[in-house]
Every structure is written in C-alpha cells, then in structure tokens.
mmCIF file with all atom_site columns, C-alpha atoms in Angstrom:
data_model
loop_
_atom_site.group_PDB
_atom_site.id
_atom_site.type_symbol
_atom_site.label_atom_id
_atom_site.label_alt_id
_atom_site.label_comp_id
_atom_site.label_asym_id
_atom_site.label_entity_id
_atom_site.label_seq_id
_atom_site.pdbx_PDB_ins_code
_atom_site.Cartn_x
_atom_site.Cartn_y
_atom_site.Cartn_z
_atom_site.occupancy
_atom_site.B_iso_or_equiv
_atom_site.pdbx_formal_charge
_atom_site.auth_seq_id
_atom_site.auth_comp_id
_atom_site.auth_asym_id
_atom_site.auth_atom_id
_atom_site.pdbx_PDB_model_num
ATOM 1  C CA . MET A 1 1  ? 0.088   0.016   -0.155  1.00 94.00 ? 1  MET A CA 1
ATOM 2  C CA . LEU A 1 2  ? 1.257   3.799   -0.701  1.00 92.00 ? 2  LEU A CA 1
ATOM 3  C CA . ALA A 1 3  ? 0.382   5.676   1.911   1.00 95.00 ? 3  ALA A CA 1
ATOM 4  C CA . LEU A 1 4  ? 0.536   9.741   0.864   1.00 94.00 ? 4  LEU A CA 1
ATOM 5  C CA . THR A 1 5  ? 0.238   12.805  2.889   1.00 95.00 ? 5  THR A CA 1
ATOM 6  C CA . ARG A 1 6  ? -1.657  15.620  1.064   1.00 96.00 ? 6  ARG A CA 1
ATOM 7  C CA . LYS A 1 7  ? -3.300  18.958  2.080   1.00 96.00 ? 7  LYS A CA 1
ATOM 8  C CA . ILE A 1 8  ? -6.925  20.436  1.127   1.00 97.00 ? 8  ILE A CA 1
ATOM 9  C CA . ASN A 1 9  ? -6.913  21.257  -2.499  1.00 98.00 ? 9  ASN A CA 1
ATOM 10 C CA . GLU A 1 10 ? -4.153  18.972  -3.196  1.00 98.00 ? 10 GLU A CA 1
ATOM 11 C CA . SER A 1 11 ? -4.475  16.044  -5.552  1.00 98.00 ? 11 SER A CA 1
ATOM 12 C CA . ILE A 1 12 ? -3.279  12.479  -6.362  1.00 97.00 ? 12 ILE A CA 1
ATOM 13 C CA . MET A 1 13 ? -2.902  10.486  -9.948  1.00 97.00 ? 13 MET A CA 1
ATOM 14 C CA . ILE A 1 14 ? -3.889  7.540   -10.756 1.00 96.00 ? 14 ILE A CA 1
ATOM 15 C CA . GLY A 1 15 ? -3.022  6.327   -14.106 1.00 95.00 ? 15 GLY A CA 1
ATOM 16 C CA . ASN A 1 16 ? -3.398  9.062   -16.830 1.00 96.00 ? 16 ASN A CA 1
ATOM 17 C CA . ASP A 1 17 ? -7.495  9.892   -16.170 1.00 96.00 ? 17 ASP A CA 1
ATOM 18 C CA . VAL A 1 18 ? -8.167  9.339   -12.478 1.00 97.00 ? 18 VAL A CA 1
ATOM 19 C CA . GLU A 1 19 ? -7.645  12.927  -9.795  1.00 98.00 ? 19 GLU A CA 1
ATOM 20 C CA . ILE A 1 20 ? -8.576  12.383  -6.450  1.00 98.00 ? 20 ILE A CA 1
ATOM 21 C CA . THR A 1 21 ? -8.426  15.811  -4.026  1.00 98.00 ? 21 THR A CA 1
ATOM 22 C CA . ILE A 1 22 ? -8.916  16.455  -0.702  1.00 98.00 ? 22 ILE A CA 1
ATOM 23 C CA . LEU A 1 23 ? -11.802 18.506  -0.745  1.00 98.00 ? 23 LEU A CA 1
ATOM 24 C CA . ASP A 1 24 ? -11.918 18.948  3.320   1.00 97.00 ? 24 ASP A CA 1
ATOM 25 C CA . ILE A 1 25 ? -10.825 17.171  6.714   1.00 96.00 ? 25 ILE A CA 1
ATOM 26 C CA . LYS A 1 26 ? -12.648 17.749  9.684   1.00 96.00 ? 26 LYS A CA 1
ATOM 27 C CA . GLY A 1 27 ? -11.961 15.742  13.294  1.00 95.00 ? 27 GLY A CA 1
ATOM 28 C CA . ASP A 1 28 ? -11.734 12.000  11.554  1.00 95.00 ? 28 ASP A CA 1
ATOM 29 C CA . GLN A 1 29 ? -13.211 12.400  8.287   1.00 96.00 ? 29 GLN A CA 1
ATOM 30 C CA . VAL A 1 30 ? -11.756 13.575  4.887   1.00 96.00 ? 30 VAL A CA 1
ATOM 31 C CA . LYS A 1 31 ? -13.794 14.667  2.041   1.00 97.00 ? 31 LYS A CA 1
ATOM 32 C CA . LEU A 1 32 ? -12.486 13.317  -1.299  1.00 97.00 ? 32 LEU A CA 1
ATOM 33 C CA . GLY A 1 33 ? -13.308 14.495  -5.011  1.00 97.00 ? 33 GLY A CA 1
ATOM 34 C CA . ILE A 1 34 ? -12.473 12.054  -7.640  1.00 98.00 ? 34 ILE A CA 1
ATOM 35 C CA . ASN A 1 35 ? -12.633 12.976  -11.213 1.00 98.00 ? 35 ASN A CA 1
ATOM 36 C CA . ALA A 1 36 ? -12.524 10.004  -13.510 1.00 97.00 ? 36 ALA A CA 1
ATOM 37 C CA . PRO A 1 37 ? -13.630 9.020   -17.062 1.00 97.00 ? 37 PRO A CA 1
ATOM 38 C CA . LYS A 1 38 ? -17.278 7.705   -16.836 1.00 96.00 ? 38 LYS A CA 1
ATOM 39 C CA . SER A 1 39 ? -16.115 4.452   -18.008 1.00 96.00 ? 39 SER A CA 1
ATOM 40 C CA . VAL A 1 40 ? -14.473 4.121   -14.652 1.00 95.00 ? 40 VAL A CA 1
ATOM 41 C CA . PRO A 1 41 ? -16.729 2.916   -11.732 1.00 94.00 ? 41 PRO A CA 1
ATOM 42 C CA . VAL A 1 42 ? -16.264 4.391   -8.537  1.00 95.00 ? 42 VAL A CA 1
ATOM 43 C CA . TYR A 1 43 ? -18.013 2.858   -5.802  1.00 95.00 ? 43 TYR A CA 1
ATOM 44 C CA . ARG A 1 44 ? -17.360 2.990   -1.648  1.00 95.00 ? 44 ARG A CA 1
ATOM 45 C CA . LYS A 1 45 ? -15.994 -0.347  -0.690  1.00 95.00 ? 45 LYS A CA 1
ATOM 46 C CA . GLU A 1 46 ? -18.815 -1.239  1.330   1.00 95.00 ? 46 GLU A CA 1
ATOM 47 C CA . ILE A 1 47 ? -21.266 -0.862  -1.540  1.00 95.00 ? 47 ILE A CA 1
ATOM 48 C CA . TYR A 1 48 ? -18.469 -2.337  -4.043  1.00 94.00 ? 48 TYR A CA 1
ATOM 49 C CA . VAL A 1 49 ? -18.089 -5.455  -1.602  1.00 94.00 ? 49 VAL A CA 1
ATOM 50 C CA . GLN A 1 50 ? -22.471 -5.738  -1.886  1.00 93.00 ? 50 GLN A CA 1
ATOM 51 C CA . ILE A 1 51 ? -22.315 -5.786  -5.933  1.00 93.00 ? 51 ILE A CA 1
ATOM 52 C CA . LEU A 1 52 ? -19.311 -8.749  -5.615  1.00 93.00 ? 52 LEU A CA 1
ATOM 53 C CA . GLU A 1 53 ? -21.961 -10.763 -2.962  1.00 90.00 ? 53 GLU A CA 1
ATOM 54 C CA . SER A 1 54 ? -25.016 -9.839  -5.093  1.00 88.00 ? 54 SER A CA 1
ATOM 55 C CA . ASN A 1 55 ? -23.133 -10.782 -8.295  1.00 86.00 ? 55 ASN A CA 1
ATOM 56 C CA . LYS A 1 56 ? -21.724 -14.214 -7.047  1.00 86.00 ? 56 LYS A CA 1
ATOM 57 C CA . GLU A 1 57 ? -25.196 -14.699 -5.508  1.00 79.00 ? 57 GLU A CA 1
ATOM 58 C CA . ALA A 1 58 ? -26.905 -14.516 -9.287  1.00 79.00 ? 58 ALA A CA 1
ATOM 59 C CA . VAL A 1 59 ? -24.320 -16.607 -10.734 1.00 78.00 ? 59 VAL A CA 1
ATOM 60 C CA . GLU A 1 60 ? -24.923 -19.575 -8.310  1.00 76.00 ? 60 GLU A CA 1
ATOM 61 C CA . GLY A 1 61 ? -28.715 -19.332 -8.576  1.00 71.00 ? 61 GLY A CA 1
ATOM 62 C CA . ASN A 1 62 ? -29.182 -18.284 -4.866  1.00 59.00 ? 62 ASN A CA 1
ATOM 63 C CA . ALA A 1 63 ? -30.487 -14.483 -5.690  1.00 53.00 ? 63 ALA A CA 1
ATOM 64 C CA . SER A 1 64 ? -34.435 -14.491 -4.950  1.00 67.00 ? 64 SER A CA 1
ATOM 65 C CA . VAL A 1 65 ? -36.404 -11.634 -6.375  1.00 69.00 ? 65 VAL A CA 1
ATOM 66 C CA . ASP A 1 66 ? -36.699 -9.890  -2.692  1.00 72.00 ? 66 ASP A CA 1
ATOM 67 C CA . ALA A 1 67 ? -33.244 -9.524  -2.409  1.00 73.00 ? 67 ALA A CA 1
ATOM 68 C CA . LEU A 1 68 ? -33.115 -8.234  -6.217  1.00 71.00 ? 68 LEU A CA 1
ATOM 69 C CA . ASN A 1 69 ? -35.752 -5.914  -5.635  1.00 77.00 ? 69 ASN A CA 1
ATOM 70 C CA . LYS A 1 70 ? -34.125 -4.747  -2.150  1.00 78.00 ? 70 LYS A CA 1
ATOM 71 C CA . LEU A 1 71 ? -30.762 -3.719  -3.860  1.00 77.00 ? 71 LEU A CA 1
ATOM 72 C CA . LEU A 1 72 ? -32.745 -1.871  -6.391  1.00 79.00 ? 72 LEU A CA 1
ATOM 73 C CA . LYS A 1 73 ? -34.350 0.536   -3.830  1.00 73.00 ? 73 LYS A CA 1
#
C-alpha cells in the first residue's frame, strides 16, 4: 500500500485519467473529490462488496426476487 500525505486542495493522480483531490478535513473525516472518466466505476468499498456478493449469489442461482428488489431500491 502506498501512503501519501496531502493537504486540502492537493491531489493525487491514478494513471492518466483519475484525479483524487482532498476537499475538506474535519476531525477524523476526509472529504475526497474524484475526477474520473465515466467508463471508470467509482464505489465506496462497502457498496462494492455488496455488488460482488450480489453478483456471486446471482451466478450461483441463490438470488431471490426479494433480494434483487431490495438492491434496486
């Protein structure tokens, strides 16, 4: 893992297309701005994990209609 120190309004680049900017710091929270092409999906990790789990269930045939409706809400 690469650990970087940044101040408000400073950025890091990921590749040539993704820029992450520190927008605000309040206590133990950091607000990030992410500038990426529309073709690059950006998710909070907990949402990404839910998507992976849902996809796995769907492939295994264990996804119920109720579970899918819950995800779509």
